[in-house]
Coordinates of N, CA and C in Angstrom, one line a residue:
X1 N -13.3 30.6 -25.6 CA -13.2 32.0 -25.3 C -14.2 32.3 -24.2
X2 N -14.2 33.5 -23.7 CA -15.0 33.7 -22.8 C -14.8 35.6 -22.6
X3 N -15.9 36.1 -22.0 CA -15.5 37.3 -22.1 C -15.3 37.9 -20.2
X4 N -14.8 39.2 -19.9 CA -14.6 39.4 -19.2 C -14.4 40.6 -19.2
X5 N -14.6 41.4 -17.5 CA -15.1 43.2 -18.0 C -13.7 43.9 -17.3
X6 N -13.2 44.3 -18.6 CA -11.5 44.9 -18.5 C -12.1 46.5 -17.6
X7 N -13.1 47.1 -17.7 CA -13.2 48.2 -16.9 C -13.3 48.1 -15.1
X8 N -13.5 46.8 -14.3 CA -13.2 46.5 -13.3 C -12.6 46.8 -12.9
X9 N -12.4 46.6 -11.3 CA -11.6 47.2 -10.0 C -10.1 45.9 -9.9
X10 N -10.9 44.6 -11.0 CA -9.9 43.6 -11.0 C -9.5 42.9 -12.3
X11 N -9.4 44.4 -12.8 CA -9.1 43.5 -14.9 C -8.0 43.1 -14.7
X12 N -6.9 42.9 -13.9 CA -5.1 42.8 -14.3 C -5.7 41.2 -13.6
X13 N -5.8 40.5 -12.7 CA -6.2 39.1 -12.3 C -7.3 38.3 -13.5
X14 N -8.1 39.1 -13.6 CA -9.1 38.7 -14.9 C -8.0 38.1 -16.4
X15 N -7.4 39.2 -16.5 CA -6.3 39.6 -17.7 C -5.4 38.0 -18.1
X16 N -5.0 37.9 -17.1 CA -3.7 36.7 -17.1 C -4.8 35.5 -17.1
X17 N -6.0 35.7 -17.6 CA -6.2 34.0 -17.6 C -6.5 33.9 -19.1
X18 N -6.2 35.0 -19.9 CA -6.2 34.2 -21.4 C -4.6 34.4 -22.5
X19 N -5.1 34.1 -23.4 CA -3.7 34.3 -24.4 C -3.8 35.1 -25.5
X20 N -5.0 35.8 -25.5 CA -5.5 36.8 -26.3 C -6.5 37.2 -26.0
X21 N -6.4 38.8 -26.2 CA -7.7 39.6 -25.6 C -8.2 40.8 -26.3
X22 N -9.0 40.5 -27.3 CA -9.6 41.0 -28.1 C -10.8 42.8 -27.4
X23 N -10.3 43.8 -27.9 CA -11.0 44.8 -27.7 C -11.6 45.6 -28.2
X24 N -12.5 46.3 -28.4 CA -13.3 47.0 -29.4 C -13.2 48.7 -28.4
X25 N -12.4 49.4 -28.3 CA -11.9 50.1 -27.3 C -12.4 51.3 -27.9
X26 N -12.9 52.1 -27.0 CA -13.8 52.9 -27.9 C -12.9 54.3 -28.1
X27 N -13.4 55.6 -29.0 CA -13.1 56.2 -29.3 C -12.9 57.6 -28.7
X28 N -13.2 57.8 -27.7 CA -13.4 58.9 -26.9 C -12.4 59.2 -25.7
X29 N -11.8 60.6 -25.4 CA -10.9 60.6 -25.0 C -10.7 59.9 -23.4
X30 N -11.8 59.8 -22.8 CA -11.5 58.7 -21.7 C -11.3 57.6 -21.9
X31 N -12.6 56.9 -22.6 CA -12.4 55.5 -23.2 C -10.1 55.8 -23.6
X32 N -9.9 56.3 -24.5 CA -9.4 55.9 -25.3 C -8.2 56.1 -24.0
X33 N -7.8 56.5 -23.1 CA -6.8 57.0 -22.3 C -7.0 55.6 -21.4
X34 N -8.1 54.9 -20.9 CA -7.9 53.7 -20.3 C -7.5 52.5 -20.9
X35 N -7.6 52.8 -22.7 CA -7.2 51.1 -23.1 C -6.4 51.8 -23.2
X36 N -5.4 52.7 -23.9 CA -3.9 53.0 -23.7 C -3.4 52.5 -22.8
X37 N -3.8 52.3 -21.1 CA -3.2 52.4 -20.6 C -3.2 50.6 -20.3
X38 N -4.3 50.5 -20.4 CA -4.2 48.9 -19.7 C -3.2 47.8 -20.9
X39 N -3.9 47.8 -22.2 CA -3.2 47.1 -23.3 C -1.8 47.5 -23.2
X40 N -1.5 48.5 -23.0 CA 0.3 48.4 -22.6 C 1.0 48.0 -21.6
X41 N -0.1 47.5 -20.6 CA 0.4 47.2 -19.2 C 0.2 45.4 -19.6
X42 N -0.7 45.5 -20.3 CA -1.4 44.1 -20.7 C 0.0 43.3 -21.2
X43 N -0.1 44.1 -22.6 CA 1.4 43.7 -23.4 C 2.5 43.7 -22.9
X44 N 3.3 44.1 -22.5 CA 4.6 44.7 -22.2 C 4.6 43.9 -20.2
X45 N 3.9 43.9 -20.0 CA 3.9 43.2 -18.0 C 3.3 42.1 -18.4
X46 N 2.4 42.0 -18.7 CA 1.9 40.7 -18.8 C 2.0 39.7 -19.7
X47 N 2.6 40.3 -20.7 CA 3.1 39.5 -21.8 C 2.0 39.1 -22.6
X48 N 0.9 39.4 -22.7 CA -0.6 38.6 -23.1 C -0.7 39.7 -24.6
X49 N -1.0 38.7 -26.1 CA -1.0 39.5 -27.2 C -2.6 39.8 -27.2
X50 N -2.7 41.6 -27.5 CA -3.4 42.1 -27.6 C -4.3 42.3 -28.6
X51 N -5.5 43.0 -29.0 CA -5.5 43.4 -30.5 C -6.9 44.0 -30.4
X52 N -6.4 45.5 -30.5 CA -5.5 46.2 -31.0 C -4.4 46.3 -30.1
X53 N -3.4 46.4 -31.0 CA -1.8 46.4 -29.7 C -1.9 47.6 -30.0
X54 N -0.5 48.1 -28.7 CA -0.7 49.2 -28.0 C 0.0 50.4 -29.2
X55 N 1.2 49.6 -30.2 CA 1.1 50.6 -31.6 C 0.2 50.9 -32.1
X56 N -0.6 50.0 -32.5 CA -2.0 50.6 -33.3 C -3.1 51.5 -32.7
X57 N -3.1 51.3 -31.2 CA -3.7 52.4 -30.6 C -2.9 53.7 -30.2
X58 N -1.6 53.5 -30.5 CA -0.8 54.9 -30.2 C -1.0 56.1 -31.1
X59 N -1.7 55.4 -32.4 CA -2.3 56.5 -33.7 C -3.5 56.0 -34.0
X60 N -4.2 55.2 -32.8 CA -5.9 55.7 -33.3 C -6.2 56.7 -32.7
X61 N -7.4 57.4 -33.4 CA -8.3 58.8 -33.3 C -7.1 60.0 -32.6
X62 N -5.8 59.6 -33.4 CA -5.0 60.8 -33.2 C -4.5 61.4 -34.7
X63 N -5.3 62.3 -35.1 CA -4.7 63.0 -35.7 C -3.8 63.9 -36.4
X64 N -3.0 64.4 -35.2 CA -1.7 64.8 -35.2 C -0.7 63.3 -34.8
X65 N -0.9 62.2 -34.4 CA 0.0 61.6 -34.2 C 0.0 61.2 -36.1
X66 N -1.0 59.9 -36.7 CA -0.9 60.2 -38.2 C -0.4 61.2 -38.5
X67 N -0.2 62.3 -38.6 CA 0.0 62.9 -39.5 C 1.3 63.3 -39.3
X68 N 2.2 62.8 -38.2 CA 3.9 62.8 -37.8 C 4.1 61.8 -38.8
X69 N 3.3 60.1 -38.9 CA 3.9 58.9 -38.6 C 3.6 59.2 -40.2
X70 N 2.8 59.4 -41.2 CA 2.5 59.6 -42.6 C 3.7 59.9 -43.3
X71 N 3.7 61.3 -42.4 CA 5.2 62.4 -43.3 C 5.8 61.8 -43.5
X72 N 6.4 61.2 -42.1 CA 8.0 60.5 -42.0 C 8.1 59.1 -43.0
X73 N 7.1 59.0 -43.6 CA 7.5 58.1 -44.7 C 7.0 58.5 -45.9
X74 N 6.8 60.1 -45.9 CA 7.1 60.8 -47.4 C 5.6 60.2 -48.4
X75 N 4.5 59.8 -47.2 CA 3.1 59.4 -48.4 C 2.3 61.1 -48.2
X76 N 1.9 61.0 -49.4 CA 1.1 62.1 -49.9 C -0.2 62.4 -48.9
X77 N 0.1 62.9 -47.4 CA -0.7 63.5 -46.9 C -1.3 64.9 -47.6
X78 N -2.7 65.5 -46.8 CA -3.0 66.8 -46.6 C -2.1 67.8 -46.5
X79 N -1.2 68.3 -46.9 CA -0.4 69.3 -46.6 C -0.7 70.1 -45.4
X80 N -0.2 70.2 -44.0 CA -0.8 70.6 -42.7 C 0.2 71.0 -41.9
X81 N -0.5 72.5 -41.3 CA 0.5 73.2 -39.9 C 0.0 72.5 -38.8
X82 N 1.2 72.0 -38.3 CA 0.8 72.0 -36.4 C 1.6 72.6 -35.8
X83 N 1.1 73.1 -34.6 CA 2.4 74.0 -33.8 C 1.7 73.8 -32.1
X84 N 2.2 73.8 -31.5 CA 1.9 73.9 -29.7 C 2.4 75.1 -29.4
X85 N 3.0 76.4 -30.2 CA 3.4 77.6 -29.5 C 2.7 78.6 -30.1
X86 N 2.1 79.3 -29.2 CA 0.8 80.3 -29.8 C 1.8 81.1 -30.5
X87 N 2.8 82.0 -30.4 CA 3.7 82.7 -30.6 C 3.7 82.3 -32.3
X88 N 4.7 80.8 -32.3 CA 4.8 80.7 -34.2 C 3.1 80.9 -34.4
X89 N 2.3 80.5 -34.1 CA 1.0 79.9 -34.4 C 0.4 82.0 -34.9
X90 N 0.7 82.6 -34.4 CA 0.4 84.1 -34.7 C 1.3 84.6 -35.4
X91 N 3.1 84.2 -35.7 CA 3.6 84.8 -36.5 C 3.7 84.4 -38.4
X92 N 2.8 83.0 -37.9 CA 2.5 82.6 -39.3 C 1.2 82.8 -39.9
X93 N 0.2 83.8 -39.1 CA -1.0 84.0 -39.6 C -1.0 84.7 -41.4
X94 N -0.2 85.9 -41.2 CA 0.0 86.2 -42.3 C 0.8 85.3 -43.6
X95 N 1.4 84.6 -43.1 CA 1.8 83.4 -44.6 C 1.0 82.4 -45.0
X96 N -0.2 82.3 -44.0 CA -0.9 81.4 -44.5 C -1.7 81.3 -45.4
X97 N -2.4 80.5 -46.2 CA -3.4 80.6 -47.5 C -4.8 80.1 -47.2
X98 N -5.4 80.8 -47.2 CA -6.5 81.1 -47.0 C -7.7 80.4 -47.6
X99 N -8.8 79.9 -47.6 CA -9.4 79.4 -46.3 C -8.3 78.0 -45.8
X100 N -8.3 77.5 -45.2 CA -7.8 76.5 -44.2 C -9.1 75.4 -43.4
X101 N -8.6 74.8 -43.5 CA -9.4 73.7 -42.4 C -9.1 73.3 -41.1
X102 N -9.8 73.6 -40.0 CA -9.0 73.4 -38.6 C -9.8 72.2 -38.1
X103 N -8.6 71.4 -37.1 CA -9.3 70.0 -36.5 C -8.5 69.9 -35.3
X104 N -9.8 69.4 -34.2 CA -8.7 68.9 -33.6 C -8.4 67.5 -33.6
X105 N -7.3 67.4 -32.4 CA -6.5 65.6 -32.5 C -7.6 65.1 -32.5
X106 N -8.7 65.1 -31.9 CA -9.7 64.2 -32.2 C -11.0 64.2 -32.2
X107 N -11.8 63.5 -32.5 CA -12.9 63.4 -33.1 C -13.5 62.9 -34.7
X108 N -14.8 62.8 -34.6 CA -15.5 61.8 -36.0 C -16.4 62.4 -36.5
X109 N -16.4 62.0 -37.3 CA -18.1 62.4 -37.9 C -18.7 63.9 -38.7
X110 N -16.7 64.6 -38.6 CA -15.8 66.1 -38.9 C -16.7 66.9 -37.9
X111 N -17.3 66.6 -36.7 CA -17.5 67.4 -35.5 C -16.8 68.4 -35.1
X112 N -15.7 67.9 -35.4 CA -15.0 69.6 -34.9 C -13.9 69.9 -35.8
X113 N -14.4 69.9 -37.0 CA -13.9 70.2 -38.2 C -14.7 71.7 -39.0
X114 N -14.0 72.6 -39.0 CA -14.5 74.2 -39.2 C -13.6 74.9 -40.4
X115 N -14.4 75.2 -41.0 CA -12.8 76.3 -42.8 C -12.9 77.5 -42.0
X116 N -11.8 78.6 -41.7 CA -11.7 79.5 -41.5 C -10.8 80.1 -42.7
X117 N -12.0 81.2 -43.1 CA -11.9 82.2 -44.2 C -10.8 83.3 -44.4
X118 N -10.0 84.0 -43.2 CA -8.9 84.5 -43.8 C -8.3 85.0 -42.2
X119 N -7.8 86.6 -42.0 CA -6.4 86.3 -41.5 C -7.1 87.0 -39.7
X120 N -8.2 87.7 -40.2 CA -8.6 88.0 -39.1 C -9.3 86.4 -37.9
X121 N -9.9 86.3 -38.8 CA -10.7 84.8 -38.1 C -9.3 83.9 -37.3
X122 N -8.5 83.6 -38.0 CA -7.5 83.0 -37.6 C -6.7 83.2 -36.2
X123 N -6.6 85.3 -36.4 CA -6.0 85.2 -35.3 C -7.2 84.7 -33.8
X124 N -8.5 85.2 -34.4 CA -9.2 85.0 -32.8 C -9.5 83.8 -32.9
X125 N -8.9 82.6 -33.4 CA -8.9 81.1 -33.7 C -7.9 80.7 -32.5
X126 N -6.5 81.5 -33.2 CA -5.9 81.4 -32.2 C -5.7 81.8 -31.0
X127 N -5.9 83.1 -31.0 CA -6.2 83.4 -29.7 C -6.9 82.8 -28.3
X128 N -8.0 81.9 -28.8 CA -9.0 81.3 -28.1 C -8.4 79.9 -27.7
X129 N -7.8 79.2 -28.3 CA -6.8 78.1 -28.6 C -6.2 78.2 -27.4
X130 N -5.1 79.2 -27.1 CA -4.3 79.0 -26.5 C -4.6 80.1 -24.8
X131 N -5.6 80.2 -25.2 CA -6.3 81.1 -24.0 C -7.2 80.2 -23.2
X132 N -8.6 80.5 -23.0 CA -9.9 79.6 -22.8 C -9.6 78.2 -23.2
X133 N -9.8 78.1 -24.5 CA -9.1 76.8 -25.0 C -11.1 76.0 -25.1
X134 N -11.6 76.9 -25.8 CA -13.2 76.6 -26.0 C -13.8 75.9 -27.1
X135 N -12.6 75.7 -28.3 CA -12.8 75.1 -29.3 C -13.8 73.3 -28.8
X136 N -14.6 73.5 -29.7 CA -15.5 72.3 -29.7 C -15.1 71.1 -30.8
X137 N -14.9 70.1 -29.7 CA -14.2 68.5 -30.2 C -15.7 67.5 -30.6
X138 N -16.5 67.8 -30.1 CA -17.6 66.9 -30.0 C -18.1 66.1 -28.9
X139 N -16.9 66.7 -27.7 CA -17.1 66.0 -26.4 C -17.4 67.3 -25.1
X140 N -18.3 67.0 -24.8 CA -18.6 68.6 -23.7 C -17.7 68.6 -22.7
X141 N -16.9 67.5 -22.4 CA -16.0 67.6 -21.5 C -14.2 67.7 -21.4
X142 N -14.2 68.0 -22.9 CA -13.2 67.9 -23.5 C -12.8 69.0 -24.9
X143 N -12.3 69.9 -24.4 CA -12.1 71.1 -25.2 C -10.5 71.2 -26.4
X144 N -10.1 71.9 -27.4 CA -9.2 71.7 -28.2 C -8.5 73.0 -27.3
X145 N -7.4 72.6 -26.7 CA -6.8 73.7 -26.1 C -5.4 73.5 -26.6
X146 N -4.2 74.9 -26.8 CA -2.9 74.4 -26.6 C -1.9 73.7 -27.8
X147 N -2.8 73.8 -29.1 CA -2.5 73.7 -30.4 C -3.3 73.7 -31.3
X148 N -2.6 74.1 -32.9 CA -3.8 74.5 -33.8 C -3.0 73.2 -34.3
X149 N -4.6 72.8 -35.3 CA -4.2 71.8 -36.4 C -4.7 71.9 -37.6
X150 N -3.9 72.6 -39.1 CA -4.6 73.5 -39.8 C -4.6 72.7 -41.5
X151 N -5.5 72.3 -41.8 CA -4.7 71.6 -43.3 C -5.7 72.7 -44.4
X152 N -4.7 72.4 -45.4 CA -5.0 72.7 -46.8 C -6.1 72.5 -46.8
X153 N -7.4 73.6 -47.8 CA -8.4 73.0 -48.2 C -8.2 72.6 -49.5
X154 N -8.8 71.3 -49.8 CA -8.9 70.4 -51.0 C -10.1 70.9 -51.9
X155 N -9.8 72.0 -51.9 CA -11.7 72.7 -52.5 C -12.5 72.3 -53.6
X156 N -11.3 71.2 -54.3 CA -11.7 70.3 -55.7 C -12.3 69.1 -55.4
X157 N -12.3 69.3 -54.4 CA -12.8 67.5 -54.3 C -13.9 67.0 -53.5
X158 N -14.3 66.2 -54.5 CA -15.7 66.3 -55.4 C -16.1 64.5 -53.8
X159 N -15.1 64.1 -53.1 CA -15.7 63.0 -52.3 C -14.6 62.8 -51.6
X160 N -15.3 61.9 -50.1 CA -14.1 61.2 -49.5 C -14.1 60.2 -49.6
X161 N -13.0 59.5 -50.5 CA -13.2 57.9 -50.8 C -12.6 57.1 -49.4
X162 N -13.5 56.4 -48.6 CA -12.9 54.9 -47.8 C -12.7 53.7 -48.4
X163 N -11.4 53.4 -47.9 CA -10.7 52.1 -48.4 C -10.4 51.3 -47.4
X164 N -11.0 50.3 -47.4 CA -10.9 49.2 -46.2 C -10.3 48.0 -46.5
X165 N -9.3 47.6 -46.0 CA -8.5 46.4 -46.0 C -8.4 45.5 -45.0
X166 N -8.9 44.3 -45.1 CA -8.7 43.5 -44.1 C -8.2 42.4 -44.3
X167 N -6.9 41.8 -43.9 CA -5.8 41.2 -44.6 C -5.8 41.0 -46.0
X168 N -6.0 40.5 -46.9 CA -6.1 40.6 -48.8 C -7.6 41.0 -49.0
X169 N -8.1 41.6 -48.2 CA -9.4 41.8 -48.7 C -9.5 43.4 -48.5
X170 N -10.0 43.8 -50.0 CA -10.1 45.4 -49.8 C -11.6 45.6 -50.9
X171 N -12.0 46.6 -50.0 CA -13.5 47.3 -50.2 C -13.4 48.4 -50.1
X172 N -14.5 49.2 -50.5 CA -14.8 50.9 -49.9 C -15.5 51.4 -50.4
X173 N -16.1 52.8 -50.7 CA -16.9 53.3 -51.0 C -17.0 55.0 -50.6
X174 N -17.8 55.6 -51.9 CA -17.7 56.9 -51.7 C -18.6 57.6 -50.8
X175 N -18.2 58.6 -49.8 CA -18.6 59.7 -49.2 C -18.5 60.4 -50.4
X176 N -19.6 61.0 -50.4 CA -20.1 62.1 -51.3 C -20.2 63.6 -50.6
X177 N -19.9 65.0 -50.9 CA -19.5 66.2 -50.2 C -21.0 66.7 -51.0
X178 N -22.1 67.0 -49.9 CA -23.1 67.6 -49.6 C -23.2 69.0 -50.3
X179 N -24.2 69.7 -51.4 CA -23.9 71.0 -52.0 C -23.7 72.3 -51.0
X180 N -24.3 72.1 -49.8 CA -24.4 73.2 -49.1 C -23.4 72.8 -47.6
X181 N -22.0 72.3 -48.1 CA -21.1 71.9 -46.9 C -19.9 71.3 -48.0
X182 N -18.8 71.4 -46.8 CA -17.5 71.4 -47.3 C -17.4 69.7 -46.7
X183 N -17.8 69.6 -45.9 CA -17.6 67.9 -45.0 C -18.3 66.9 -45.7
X184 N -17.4 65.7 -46.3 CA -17.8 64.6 -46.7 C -18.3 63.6 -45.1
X185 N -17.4 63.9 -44.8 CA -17.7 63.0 -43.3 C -18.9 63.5 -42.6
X186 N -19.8 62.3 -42.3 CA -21.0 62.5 -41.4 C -22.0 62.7 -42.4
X187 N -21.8 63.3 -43.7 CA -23.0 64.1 -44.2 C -24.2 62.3 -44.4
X188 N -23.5 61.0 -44.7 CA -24.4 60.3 -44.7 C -24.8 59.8 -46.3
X189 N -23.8 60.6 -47.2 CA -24.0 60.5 -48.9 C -23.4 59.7 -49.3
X190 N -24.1 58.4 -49.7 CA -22.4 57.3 -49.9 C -23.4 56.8 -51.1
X191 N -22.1 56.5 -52.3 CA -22.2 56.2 -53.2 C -21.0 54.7 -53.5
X192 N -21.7 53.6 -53.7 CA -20.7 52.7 -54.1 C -20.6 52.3 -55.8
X193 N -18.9 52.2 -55.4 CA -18.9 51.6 -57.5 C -17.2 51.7 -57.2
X194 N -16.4 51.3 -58.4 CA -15.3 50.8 -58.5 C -14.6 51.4 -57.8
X195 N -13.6 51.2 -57.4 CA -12.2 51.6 -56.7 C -10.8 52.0 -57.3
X196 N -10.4 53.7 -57.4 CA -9.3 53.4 -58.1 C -8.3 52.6 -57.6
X197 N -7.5 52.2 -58.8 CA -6.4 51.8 -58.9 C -5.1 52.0 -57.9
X198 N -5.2 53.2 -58.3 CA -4.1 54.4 -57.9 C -4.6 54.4 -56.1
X199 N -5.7 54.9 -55.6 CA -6.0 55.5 -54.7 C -5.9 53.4 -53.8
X200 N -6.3 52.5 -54.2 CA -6.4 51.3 -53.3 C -4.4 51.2 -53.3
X201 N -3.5 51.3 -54.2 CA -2.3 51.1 -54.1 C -1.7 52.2 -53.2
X202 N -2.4 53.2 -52.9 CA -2.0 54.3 -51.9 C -2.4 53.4 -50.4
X203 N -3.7 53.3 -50.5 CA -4.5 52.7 -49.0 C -3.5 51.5 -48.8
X204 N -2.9 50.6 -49.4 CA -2.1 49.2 -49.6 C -0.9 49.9 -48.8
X205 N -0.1 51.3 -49.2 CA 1.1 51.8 -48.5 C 0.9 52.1 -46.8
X206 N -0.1 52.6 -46.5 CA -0.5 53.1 -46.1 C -0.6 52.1 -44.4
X207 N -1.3 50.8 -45.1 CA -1.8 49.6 -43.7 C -0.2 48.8 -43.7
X208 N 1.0 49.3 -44.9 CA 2.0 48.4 -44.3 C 2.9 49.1 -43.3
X209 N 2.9 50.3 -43.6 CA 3.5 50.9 -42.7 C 2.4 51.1 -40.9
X210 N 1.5 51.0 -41.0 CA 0.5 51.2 -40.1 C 0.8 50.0 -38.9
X211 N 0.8 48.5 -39.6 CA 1.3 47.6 -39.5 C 0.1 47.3 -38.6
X212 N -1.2 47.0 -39.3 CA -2.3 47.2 -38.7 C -3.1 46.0 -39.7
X213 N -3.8 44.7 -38.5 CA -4.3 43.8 -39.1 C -5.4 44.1 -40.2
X214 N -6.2 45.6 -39.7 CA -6.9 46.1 -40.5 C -7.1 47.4 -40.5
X215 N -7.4 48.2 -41.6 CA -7.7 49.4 -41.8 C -8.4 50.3 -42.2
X216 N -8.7 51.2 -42.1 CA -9.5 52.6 -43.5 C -8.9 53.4 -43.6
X217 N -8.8 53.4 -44.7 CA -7.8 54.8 -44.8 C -8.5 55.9 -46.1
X218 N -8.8 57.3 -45.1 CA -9.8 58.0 -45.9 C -8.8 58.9 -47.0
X219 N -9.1 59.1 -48.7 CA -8.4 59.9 -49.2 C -9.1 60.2 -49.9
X220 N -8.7 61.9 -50.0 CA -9.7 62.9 -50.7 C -8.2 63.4 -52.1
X221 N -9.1 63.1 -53.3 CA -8.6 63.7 -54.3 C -8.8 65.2 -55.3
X222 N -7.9 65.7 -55.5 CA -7.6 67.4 -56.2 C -8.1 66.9 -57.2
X223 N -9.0 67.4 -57.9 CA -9.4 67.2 -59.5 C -8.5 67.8 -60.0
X224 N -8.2 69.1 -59.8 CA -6.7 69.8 -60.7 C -5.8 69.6 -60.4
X225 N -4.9 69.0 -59.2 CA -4.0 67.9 -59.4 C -4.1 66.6 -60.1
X226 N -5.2 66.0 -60.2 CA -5.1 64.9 -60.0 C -4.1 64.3 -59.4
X227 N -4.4 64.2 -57.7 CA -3.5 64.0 -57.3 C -4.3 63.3 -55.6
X228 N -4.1 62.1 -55.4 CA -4.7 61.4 -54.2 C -4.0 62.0 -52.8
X229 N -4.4 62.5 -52.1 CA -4.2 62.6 -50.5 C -5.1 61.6 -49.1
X230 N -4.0 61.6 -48.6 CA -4.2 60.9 -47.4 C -5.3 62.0 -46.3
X231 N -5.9 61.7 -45.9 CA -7.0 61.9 -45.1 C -6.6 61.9 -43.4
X232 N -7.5 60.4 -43.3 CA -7.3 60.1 -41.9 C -7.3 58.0 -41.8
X233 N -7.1 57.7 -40.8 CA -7.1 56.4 -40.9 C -7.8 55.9 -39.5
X234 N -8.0 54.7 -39.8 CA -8.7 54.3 -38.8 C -8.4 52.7 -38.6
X235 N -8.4 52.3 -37.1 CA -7.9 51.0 -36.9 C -9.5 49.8 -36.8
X236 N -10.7 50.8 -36.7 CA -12.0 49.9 -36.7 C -12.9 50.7 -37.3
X237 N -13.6 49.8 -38.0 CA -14.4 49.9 -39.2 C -15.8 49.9 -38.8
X238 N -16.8 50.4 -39.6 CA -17.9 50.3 -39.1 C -18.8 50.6 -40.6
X239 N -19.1 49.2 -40.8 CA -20.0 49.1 -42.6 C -21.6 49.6 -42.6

């Protein structure tokens, strides 16, 4: 093996001299808009196997892409509005249920993850959205413009469990939700000890459909459902 710098004036000549090309592609919307672009030209023109391939990166640090690819196979996500038309996005203010969680397609660390309390807030949520478009992602150069992304709040739940699988090997560990904050993510509270059952045979559905050499897949559970939800997922891991 040998390494070689894919951000060059000459990664496509560099590219064709191996038979795998391993990348740690980072998460940020530039980063993430140049391996899109190259690992597909890599794969598909050049024929050279990738990893992450260009599926697995078509639903990292997206969001709204998860949470199309989840539905469509009927696993127990977050219950969530998306819409790109300010219009529905204001005529459903009133049916909505109150508080809500808004995100956008991307970001970590629940940076730009915000509960908006009821019907007033929402509209000047959306208003700003689809106007200015000022919403804060965690990137100064990159603003949430041009869609809301709204889930259920899970107000019962008490952690975010991560479940990590890497081929038969599964691990994880609890995110703990901070007394004075709604975000498990980032707060830095981690508690380890057993793994449900239930919740690792969700995470297991979850990497076959992903079809992803490895995984995390974050789920937060309803104490008064007792009832596991899908989160968010992730194609790299960081212990």
């Amino acid at each position: 093996y040998s390494f070689f710098n894919i951000h060059s004036e000459n990664w496509i000549k560099e590219a064709t001299k191996y038979d795998l090309i391993v990348w740690r592609t980072p998460s940020n919307p530039v980063g993430l808009y140049e391996a899109r672009t190259k690992i597909a030209y890599i794969e598909n023109i050049l024929n050279i196997q990738c990893h992450p391939t260009s599926a697995e990166l078509w639903l990292y640090e997206d969001k709204i892409r998860q949470y199309y690819h989840l539905s469509a196979f009927n696993l127990p996500v977050i219950p969530t509005f998306i819409s790109f038309d300010e219009k529905e996005c204001l005529n459903r203010i009133e049916k909505l249920e109150y508080p809500l969680i808004s995100k956008s397609y991307i970001g970590s660390g629940a940076i730009s993850v915000s509960i908006i309390k009821n019907k007033r807030k929402m509209r000047k949520h959306i208003k700003k959205i689809f106007s200015k478009g000022m919403i804060n992602t965690g990137y100064p150069y990159f603003r949430q413009k041009g869609y809301v992304f709204l889930q259920k709040f899970i107000k019962d739940a008490m952690y975010d469990l991560r479940i990590i699988i890497v081929e038969e090997k599964i691990l994880g560990y609890y995110r703990m939700k901070p007394k004075n904050d709604f975000r498990a993510s980032g707060a830095g509270i981690i508690k380890k000890d057993n793994l449900p059952i239930e919740a690792v045979l969700l995470a297991m559905q979850v990497k076959d459909i992903m079809q992803s050499k490895m995984l995390a897949v974050d789920i937060l559970k309803s104490e008064n459902d007792n009832k596991y939800y899908i989160n968010e997922v992730s194609i790299f891991i960081e212990i």
